[in-house]
Each structure stands twice: as structure tokens, then as C-alpha cells.
Coordinates of C-alpha atoms in Angstrom, one line a residue:
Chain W
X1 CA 7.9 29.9 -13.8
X2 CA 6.5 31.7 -11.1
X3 CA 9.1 34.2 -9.0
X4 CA 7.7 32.8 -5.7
X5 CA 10.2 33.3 -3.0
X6 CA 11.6 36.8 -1.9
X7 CA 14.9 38.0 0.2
X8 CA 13.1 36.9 3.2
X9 CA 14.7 33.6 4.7
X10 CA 11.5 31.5 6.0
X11 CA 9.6 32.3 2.9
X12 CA 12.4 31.1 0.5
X13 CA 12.9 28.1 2.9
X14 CA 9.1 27.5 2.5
X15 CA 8.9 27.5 -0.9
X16 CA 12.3 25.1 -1.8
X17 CA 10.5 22.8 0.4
X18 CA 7.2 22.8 -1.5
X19 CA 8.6 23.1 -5.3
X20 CA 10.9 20.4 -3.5
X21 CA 8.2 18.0 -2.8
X22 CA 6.3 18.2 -5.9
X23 CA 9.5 18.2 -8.1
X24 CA 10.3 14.8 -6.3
X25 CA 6.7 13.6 -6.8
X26 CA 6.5 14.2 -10.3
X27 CA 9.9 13.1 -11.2
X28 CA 11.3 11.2 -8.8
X29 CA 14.1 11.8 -6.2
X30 CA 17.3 10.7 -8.5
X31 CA 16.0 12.5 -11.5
X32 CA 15.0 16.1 -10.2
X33 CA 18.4 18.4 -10.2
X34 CA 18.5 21.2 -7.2
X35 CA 19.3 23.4 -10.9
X36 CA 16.1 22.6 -11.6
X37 CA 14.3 23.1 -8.2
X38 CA 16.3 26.8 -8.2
X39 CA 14.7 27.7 -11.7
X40 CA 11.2 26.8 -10.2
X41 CA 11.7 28.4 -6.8
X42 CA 13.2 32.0 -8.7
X43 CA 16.8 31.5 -7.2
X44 CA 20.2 31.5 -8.5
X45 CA 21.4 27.9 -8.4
X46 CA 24.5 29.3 -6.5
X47 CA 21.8 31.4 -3.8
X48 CA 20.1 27.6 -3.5
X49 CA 22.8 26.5 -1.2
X50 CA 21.8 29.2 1.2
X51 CA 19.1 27.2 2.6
X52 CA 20.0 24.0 1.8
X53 CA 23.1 22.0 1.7
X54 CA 22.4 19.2 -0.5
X55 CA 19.2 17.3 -2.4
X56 CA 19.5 14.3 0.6
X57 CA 19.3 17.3 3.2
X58 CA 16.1 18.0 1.1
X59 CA 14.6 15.3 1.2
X60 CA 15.4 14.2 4.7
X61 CA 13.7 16.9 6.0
X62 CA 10.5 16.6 4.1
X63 CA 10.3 13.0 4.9
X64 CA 11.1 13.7 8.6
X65 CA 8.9 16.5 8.7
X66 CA 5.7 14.6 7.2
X67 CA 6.7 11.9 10.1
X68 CA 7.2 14.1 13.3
X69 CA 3.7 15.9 11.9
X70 CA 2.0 12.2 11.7
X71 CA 2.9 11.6 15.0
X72 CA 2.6 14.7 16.4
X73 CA -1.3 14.8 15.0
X74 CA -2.1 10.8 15.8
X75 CA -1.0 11.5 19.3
X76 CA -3.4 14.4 19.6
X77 CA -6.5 12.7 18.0
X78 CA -5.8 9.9 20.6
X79 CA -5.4 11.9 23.6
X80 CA -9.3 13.2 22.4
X81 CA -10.4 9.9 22.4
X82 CA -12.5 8.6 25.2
X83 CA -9.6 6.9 27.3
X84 CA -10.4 3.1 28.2
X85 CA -12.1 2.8 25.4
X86 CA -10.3 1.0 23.3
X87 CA -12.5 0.5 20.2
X88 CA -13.2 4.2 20.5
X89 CA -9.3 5.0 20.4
X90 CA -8.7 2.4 17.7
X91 CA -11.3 4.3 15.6
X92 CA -9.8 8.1 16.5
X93 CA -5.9 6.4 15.1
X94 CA -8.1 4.9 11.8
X95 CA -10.2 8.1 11.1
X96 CA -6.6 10.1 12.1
X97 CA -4.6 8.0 10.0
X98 CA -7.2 8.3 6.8
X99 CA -7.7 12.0 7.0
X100 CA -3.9 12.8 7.6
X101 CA -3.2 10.2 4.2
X102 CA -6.3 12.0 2.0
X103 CA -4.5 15.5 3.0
X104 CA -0.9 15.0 2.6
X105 CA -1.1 12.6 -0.8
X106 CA 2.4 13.6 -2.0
X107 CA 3.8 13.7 1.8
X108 CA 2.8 10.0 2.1
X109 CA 3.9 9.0 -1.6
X110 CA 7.8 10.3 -0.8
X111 CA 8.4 9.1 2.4
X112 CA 7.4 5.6 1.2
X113 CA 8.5 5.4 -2.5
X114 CA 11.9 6.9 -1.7
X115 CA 12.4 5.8 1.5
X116 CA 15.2 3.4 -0.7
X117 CA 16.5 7.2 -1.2
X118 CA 17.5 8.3 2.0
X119 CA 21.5 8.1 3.2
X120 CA 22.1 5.0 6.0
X121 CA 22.0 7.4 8.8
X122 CA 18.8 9.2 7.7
X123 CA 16.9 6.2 6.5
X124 CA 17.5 4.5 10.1
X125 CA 15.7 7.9 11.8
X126 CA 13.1 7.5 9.5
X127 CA 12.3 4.1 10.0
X128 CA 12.6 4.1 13.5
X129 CA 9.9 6.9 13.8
X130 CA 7.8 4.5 11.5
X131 CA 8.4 1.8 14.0
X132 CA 7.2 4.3 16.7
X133 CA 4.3 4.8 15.1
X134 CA 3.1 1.3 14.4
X135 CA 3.6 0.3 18.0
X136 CA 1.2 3.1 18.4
X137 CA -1.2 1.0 16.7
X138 CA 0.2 -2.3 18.0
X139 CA -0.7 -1.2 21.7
X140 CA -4.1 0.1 20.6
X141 CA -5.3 -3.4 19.3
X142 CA -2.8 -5.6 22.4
X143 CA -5.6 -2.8 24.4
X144 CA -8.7 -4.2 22.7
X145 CA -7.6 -7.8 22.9
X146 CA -6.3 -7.6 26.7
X147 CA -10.0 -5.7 27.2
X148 CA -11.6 -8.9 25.7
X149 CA -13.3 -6.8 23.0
X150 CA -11.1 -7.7 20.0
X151 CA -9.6 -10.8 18.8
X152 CA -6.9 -11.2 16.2
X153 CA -4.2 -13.8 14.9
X154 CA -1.6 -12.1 15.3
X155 CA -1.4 -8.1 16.6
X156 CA 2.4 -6.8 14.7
X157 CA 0.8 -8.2 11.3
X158 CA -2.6 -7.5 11.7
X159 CA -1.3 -4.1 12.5
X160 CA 0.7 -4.0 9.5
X161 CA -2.4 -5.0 7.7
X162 CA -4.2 -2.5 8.9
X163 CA -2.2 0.5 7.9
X164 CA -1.8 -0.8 4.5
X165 CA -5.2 -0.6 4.4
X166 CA -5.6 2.8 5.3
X167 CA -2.2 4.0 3.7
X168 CA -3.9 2.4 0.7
X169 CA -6.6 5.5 0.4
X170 CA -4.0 8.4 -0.3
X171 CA -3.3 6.5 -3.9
X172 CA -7.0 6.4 -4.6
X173 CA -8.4 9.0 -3.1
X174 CA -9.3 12.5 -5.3
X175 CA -11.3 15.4 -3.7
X176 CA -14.1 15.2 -6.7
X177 CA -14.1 11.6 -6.0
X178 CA -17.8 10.1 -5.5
X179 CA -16.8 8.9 -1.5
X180 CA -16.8 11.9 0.7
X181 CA -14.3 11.8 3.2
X182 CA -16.3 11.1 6.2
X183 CA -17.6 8.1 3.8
X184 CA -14.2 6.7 3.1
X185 CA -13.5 6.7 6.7
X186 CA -17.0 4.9 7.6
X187 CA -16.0 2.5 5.4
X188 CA -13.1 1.6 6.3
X189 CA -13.4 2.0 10.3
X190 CA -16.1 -0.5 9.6
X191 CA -13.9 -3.1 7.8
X192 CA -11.3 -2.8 10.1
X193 CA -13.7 -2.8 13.3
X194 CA -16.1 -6.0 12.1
X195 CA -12.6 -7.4 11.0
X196 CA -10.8 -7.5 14.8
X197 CA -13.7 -7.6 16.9
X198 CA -14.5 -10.7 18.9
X199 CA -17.6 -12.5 17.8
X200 CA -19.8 -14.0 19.8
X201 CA -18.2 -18.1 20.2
X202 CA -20.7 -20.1 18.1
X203 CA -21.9 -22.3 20.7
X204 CA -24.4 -19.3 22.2
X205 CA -25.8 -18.7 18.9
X206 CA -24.3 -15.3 18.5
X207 CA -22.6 -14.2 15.4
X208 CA -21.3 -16.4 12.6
X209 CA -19.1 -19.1 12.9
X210 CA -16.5 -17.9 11.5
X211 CA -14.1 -20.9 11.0
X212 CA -16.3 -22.7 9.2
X213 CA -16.7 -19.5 6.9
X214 CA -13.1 -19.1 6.0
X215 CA -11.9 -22.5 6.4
X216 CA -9.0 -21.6 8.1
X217 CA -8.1 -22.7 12.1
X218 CA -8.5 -20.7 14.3
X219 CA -4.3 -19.9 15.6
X220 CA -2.7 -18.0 17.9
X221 CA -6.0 -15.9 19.2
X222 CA -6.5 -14.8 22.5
X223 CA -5.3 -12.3 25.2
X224 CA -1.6 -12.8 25.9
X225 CA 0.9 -10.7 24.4
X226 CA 2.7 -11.3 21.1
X227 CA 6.4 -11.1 20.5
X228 CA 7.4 -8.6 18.2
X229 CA 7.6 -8.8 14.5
X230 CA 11.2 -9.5 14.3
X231 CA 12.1 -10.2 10.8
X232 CA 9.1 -8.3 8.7
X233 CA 10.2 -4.8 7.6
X234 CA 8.3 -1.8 8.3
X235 CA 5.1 -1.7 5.8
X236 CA 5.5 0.9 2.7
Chain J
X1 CA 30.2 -9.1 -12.6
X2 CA 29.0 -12.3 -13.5
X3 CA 28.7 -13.2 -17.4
X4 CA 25.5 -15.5 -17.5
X5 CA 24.3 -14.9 -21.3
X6 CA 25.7 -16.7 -23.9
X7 CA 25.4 -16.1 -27.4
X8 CA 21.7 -17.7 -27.0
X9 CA 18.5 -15.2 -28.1
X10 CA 16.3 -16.4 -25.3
X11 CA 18.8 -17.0 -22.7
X12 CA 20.4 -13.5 -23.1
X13 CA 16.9 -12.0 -23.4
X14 CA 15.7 -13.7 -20.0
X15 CA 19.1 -12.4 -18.4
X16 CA 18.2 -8.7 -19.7
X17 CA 15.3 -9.0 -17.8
X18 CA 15.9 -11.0 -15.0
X19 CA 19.1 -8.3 -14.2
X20 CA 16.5 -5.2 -15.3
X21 CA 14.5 -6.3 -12.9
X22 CA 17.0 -6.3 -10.2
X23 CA 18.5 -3.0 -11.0
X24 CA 15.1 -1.0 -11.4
X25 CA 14.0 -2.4 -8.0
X26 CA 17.3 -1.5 -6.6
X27 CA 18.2 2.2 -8.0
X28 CA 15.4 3.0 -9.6
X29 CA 14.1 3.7 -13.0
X30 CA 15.7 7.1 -13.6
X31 CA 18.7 6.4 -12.2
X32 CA 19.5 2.6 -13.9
X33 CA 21.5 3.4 -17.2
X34 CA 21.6 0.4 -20.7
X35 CA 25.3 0.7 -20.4
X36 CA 25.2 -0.3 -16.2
X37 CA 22.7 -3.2 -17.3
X38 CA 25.1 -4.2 -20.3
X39 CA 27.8 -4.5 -17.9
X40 CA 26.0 -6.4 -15.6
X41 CA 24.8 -8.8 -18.0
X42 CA 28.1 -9.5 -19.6
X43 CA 27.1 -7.8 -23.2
X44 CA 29.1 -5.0 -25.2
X45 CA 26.1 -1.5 -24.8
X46 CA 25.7 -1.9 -28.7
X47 CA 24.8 -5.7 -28.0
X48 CA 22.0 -5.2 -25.6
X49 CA 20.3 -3.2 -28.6
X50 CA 19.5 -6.8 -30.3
X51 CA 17.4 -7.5 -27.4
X52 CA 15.6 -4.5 -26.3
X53 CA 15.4 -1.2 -28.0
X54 CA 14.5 1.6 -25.2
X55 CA 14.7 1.9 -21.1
X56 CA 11.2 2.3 -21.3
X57 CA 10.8 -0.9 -23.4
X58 CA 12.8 -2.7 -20.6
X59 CA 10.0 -0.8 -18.0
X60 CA 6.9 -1.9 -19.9
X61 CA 7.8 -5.2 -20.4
X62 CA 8.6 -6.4 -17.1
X63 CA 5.5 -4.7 -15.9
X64 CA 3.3 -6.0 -18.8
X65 CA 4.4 -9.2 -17.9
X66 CA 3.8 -9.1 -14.3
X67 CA 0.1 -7.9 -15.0
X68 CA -0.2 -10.8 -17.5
X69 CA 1.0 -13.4 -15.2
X70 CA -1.1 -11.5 -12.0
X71 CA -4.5 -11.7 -13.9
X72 CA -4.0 -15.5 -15.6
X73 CA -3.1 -16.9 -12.5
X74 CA -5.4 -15.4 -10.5
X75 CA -8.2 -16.6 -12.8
X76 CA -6.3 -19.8 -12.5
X77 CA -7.4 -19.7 -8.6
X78 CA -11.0 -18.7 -8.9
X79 CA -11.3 -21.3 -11.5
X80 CA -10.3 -24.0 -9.1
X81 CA -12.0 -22.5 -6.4
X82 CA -16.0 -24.2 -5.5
X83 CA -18.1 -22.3 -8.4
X84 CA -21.4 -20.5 -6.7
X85 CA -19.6 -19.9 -3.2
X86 CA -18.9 -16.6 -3.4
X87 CA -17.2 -17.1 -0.4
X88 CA -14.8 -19.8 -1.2
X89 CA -14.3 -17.8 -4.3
X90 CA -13.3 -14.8 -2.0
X91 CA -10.9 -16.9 0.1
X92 CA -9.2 -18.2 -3.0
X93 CA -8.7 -14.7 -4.7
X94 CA -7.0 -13.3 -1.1
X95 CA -5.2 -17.0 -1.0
X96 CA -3.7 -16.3 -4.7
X97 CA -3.5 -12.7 -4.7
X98 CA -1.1 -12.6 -1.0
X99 CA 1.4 -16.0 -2.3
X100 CA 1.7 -13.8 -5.7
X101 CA 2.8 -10.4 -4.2
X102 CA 5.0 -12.2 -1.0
X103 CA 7.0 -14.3 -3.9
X104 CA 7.0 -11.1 -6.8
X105 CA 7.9 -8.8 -4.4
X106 CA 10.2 -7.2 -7.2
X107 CA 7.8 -6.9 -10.0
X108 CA 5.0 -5.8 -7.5
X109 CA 7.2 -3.2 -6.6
X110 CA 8.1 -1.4 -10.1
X111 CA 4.7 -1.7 -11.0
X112 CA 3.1 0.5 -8.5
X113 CA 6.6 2.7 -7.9
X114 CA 7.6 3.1 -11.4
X115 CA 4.2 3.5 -12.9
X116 CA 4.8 7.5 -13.2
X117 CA 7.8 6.3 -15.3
X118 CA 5.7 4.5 -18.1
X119 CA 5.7 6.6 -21.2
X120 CA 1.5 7.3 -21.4
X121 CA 0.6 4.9 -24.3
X122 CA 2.1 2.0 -22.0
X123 CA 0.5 3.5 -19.2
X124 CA -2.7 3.4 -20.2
X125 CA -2.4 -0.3 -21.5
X126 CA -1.0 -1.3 -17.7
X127 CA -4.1 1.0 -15.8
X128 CA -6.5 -1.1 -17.9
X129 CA -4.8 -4.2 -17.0
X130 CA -5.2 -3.5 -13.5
X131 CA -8.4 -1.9 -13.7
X132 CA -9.2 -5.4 -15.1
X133 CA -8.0 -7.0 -12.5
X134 CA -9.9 -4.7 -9.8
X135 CA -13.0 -5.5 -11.3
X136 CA -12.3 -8.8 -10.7
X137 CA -12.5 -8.3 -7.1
X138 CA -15.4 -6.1 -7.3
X139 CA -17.3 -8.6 -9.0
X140 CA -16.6 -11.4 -6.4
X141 CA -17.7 -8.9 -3.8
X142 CA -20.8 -8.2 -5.6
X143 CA -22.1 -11.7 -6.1
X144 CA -21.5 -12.2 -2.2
X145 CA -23.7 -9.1 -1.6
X146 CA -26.1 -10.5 -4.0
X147 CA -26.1 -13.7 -1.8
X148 CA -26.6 -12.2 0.9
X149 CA -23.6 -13.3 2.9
X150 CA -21.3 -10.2 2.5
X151 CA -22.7 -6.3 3.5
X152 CA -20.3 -3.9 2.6
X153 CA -21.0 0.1 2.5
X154 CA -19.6 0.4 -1.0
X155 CA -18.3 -2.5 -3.3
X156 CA -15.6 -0.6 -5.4
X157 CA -13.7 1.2 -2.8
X158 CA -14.0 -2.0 -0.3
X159 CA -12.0 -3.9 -2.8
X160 CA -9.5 -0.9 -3.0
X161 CA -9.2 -0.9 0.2
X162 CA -9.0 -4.9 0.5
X163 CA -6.6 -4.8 -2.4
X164 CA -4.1 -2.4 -0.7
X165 CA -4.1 -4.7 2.4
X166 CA -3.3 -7.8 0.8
X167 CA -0.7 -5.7 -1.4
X168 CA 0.8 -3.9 1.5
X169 CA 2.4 -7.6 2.4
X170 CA 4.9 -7.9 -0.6
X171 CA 6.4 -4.3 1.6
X172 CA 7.2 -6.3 4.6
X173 CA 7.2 -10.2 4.2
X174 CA 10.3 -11.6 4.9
X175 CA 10.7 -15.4 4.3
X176 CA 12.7 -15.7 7.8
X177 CA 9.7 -13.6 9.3
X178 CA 8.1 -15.1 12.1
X179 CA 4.6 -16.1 10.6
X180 CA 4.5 -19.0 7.7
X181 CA 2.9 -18.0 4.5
X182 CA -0.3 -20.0 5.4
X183 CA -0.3 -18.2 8.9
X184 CA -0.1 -15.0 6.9
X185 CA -2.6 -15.8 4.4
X186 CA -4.9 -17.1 7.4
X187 CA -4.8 -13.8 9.2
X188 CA -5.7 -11.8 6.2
X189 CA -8.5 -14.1 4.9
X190 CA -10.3 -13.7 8.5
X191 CA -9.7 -10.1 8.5
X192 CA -11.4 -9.7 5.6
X193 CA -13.8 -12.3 5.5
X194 CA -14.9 -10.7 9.2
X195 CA -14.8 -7.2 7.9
X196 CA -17.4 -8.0 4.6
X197 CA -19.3 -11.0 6.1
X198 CA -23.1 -10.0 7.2
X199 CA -23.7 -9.9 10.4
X200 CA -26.9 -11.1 11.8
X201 CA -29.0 -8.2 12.3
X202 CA -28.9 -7.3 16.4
X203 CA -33.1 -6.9 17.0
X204 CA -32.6 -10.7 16.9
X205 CA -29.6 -11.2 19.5
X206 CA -26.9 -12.2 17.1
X207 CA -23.9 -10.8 16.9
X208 CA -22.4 -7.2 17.8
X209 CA -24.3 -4.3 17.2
X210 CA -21.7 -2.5 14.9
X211 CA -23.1 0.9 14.5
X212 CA -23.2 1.2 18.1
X213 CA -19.4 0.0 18.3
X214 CA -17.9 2.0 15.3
X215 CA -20.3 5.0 15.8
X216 CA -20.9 5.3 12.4
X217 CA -24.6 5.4 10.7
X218 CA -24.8 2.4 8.4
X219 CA -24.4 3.9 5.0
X220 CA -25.0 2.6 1.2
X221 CA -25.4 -0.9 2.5
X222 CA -27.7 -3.5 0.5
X223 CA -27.6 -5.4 -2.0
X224 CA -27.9 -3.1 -4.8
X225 CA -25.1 -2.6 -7.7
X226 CA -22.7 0.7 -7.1
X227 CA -22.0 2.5 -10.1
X228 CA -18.6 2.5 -10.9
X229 CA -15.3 4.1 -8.8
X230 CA -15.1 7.5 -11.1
X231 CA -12.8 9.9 -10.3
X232 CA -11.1 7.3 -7.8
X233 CA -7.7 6.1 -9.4
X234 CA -6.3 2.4 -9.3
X235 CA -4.6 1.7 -5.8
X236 CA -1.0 1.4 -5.8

């Protein structure tokens, strides 16, 4: 056990948080004990409840944390992005979204696997800030169809798509790995891009025809807006 | 509390299971007790031990189970699917693999969430499984680059990614959502298909340039066979 946290407030605060999150990682939300968390930290159980009041308070605030920080960070790599650009903002959000979920592995892994943890009143916070931040990427791709330079089905489940997709990495992805990171996030800005892009109509000659490729009608394409995605939960 | 298993072996077992099911999904696997799932089943705690000896019995089962059923029917769907098309092969694997997770949302579920809680013989057996079944994808993608009609930076972690987006569905498919299953499995099909397809080179005036669009040097295209994902871990 390492005696990592002192009398100083912040630093003890600091370091319940981060034996917190990898206690919950590794064992799960209902089986770590705040006993358990206080031997790892170097507390008195009793001295635990200085800094926080119970294991839900805990975890709240990591998962709320990890969200405000996601948002906080998208928001910034975006307002860097060339502005009416939209296939230049969409890739800032995907390269954003990838490096933040390569980074913050464990972060990620709570706040979706228990997300079924969290109190009523805390799990509505947290999945309204989720909803906040998929309209983020809802409005880029409405952006990219409404410029005429993308073209999906449907934008709410095509959005969900996406960050499955990208999400996706952080359960894969190991430093040593053979990908570097700028690789993963080629790969994937290019799936993503040649994926929702408009291609050429057939009749000019100019890219596959695409219909005939996937056998599937072409539905609900074009530029006007799409309700939202009443009745489909947030993605994990 | 509803008593639905008689004195019947097979009946009882399926109601072990079918109510396992339910309460790992819902409380998870640490926090679901025998003596809970013995109520809920209608069975005396010393009874449920003619049907299953351990919690993490219970666990491996239903997750064994679910790969089982995953990788039969899915070869199932490629075997029905046009034989040297590696694109109709493509569109049936996305086709089988989105209709499995949106109707075995539950299973799909404990699988990836409850995968740390598999005792490390049984988890090996269930990452091979799945590796197994990755492969399978990888080796679709790699006859269509072989073809010539899909170009893809790197085959194994395309098909991680692919597989994450077509998994991420069983998180937020709701039967009463607004898109049908076919509309569902339409959108995804194009946005994959779109994202692996090759595009016709742009010196010849077909279709977008993407590494102008994406800003991203074309990287470990070709046809040529990747070596294998080390040091990358099954998605989730």
C-alpha cells in the first residue's frame, strides 16, 4: 500500500479520486468498499468521510468530471478549427474525440459501464451532458449536409454511429500497440469522412454508384433537417 | 415473484438462466446474489445447486452461449450470402451482426461489461471466441482488398473499428425508436460500405479527392496482408 496522501486537503482529495477510479475499474462500482478505497489511499476509514460523503458522491463526481472535461476540451479543438469549414470541424471533433478516448481509457470505461450506477438525480445530469455533447456532433454533420458536402440517411443515428466508432478505440487501444496514435485517427477520420461524404450522382461518371453496391435504397438523404432521435437512448 | 419452474430439469435450467440473465444485466454481476436468483425463480437456495454450481458458472455460461450462437449464426449469414462477392459477403455480415446485437441486447451487454468478471480460464476461452469471430471480419475485409474493391489503411483495426459501430447499436436501439430495423441496418451498411469501398483514383476525375478533404497522407493502403492486431485487445 502506498501512504500517498498527506494532511493537505487537495492532495488527499486528489488521490481518493484516482485510487477511486481505478478501484472502480478494476472491480466494479458495487463491489469496491470506501474501507477498501481508505486502506489504498493511507486514510482512516473514519478520516475518509472528510472528503467525501458517500461512494455515489464518488462516483458522481468522477463521471461528471470526465464529462464537463470532454466537453470543455471538444469545444476548444472546434473553436481551432477553420470555421465554415465543415469537414474540417467534423475532423477536429473525430481527431478530439479519439485522442481524448486513447488518454482517459478508464474515465471512458466508468462513465459508460456504470452509468446503470449512478442515483436518478445524478444519472439524469449525466445523460443530459451526454445529450449535449452528441448534438455537438449532430450540428456538425446537419453543417456538412446543409453545406451540400455530406450526405447521410439519417444525422441523430449516423451520429450515434459515429461515436460508437470512435468510443470503440479506448477498449482497443494500448500505447505499445502497433497503430500510433496519429494512425488510429487517420484511419478512422478516413472511414468516417469517405463514409458521410456526398459522392459524385452516378449519372456524371463520378464516384461509385453506390446503391447498386450496397443494395440498399437510397432513404431519407438530402438537406433538410431531421427530427430528433426521440425514442433511442444515449449510445454507451 | 413469479414461480415459472416446475420440477422439470430443462425447464427449471432455462428459467435459471433466462432470470440470470435479467438480473446480471440489471444489478450487475457483483452485486446479484444465488439466494436473490433462487427467489426469483421460485426454487429453495439449496435447490438452485442441482442446476448450476457457482455465480461464475451462471456468468460463463450465458456468455459462452451467446458467443456460440453469435459465431454459428453469423456463419449462417455469410453462408447464404453470394459466395466470391466480397461485397455482398460484407453487407450480409453488417446485416446479421446489427439484427443480432438490436434483439440480444442483454447478452451483448454482459459479455463486454462483465468480461472483467470471468474467472481467467473462462476468460481466455470467451477472448478466443471473439477473437474468432474478429477474424472473421478481418478476413471478409481482406478478400475485398484483394479484389480490389475495398482500400482500407489497416484491415485489423478497420474491423475494430467497424465492429464497435455496429455493436454500439444494441446501447441505444429501442424497438419504438423512430428508424425500422432495415432503416437501421441500411444506414450502417452505406456507412461502411462508403467508408472501405475504393474510390476511383482522382488523376482520372472520379470521385472526391480524399486526402485533400480529410488532410491526411494516405497511409498503409494496398492490397497487401497486415500482420496481425498485437498488443491491440478485443473491442468491447
Amino acid at each position: 500500500m502506498t501512504r500517498n496522501a498527506g494532511s493537505h486537503g487537495p492532495t488527499t482529495a486528489a488521490s481518493i479520486r484516482r485510487v477511486g477510479l481505478k478501484l472502480i475499474y478494476e472491480h466494479g462500482f458495487n463491489a469496491m468498499s470506501l474501507r477498501q478505497l481508505a486502506a489504498e489511499v493511507g486514510l482512516q476509514p473514519a478520516s475518509l468521510y472528510n472528503h467525501i460523503r458517500t461512494k455515489q458522491g464518488l462516483l458522481f463526481g468522477l463521471v461528471h468530471d470526465h464529462m464537463l472535461a470532454l466537453l470543455e476540451q471538444s469545444a476548444q479543438a472546434l473553436a481551432a478549427a477553420p470555421q465554415g469549414d465543415p469537414v474540417g470541424r467534423l475532423r477536429a471533433f473525430i481527431a478530439h474525440h479519439l485522442l481524448y478516448h486513447m488518454e482517459k481509457k478508464r474515465e471512458v470505461y466508468i462513465a459508460n459501464f456504470e452509468l446503470r450506477s449512478l442515483e436518478p438525480a445524478n444519472y439524469r445530469i449525466i445523460v443530459a451532458l451526454r445529450r449535449t455533447y452528441e448534438e455537438r456532433l449532430i450540428a456538425l454533420l446537419e453543417e456538412g449536409v446543409a453545406a451540400g458536402v455530406l450526405d447521410v440517411h439519417d444525422v441523430p443515428v449516423t451520429a450515434y454511429a459515429i461515436l460508437a466508432m470512435l468510443t470503440g478505440a479506448c477498449t482497443w487501444y494500448k500505447p505499445e500497440g502497433r497503430l500510433s496514435k496519429p494512425e488510429i485517427v487517420a484511419l478512422h477520420t478516413d472511414l468516417v469522412l469517405k463514409g458521410c461524404l456526398r459522392t459524385a450522382e452516378a449519372p456524371q461518371g463520378r464516384g461509385p454508384d453506390l446503391s447498386k453496391l450496397t443494395g440498399q435504397p437510397p432513404l431519407r438523404r438530402g438537406n433538410r433537417p431531421t427530427p430528433p432521435a426521440a425514442g433511442h437512448e444515449a449510445p454507451a
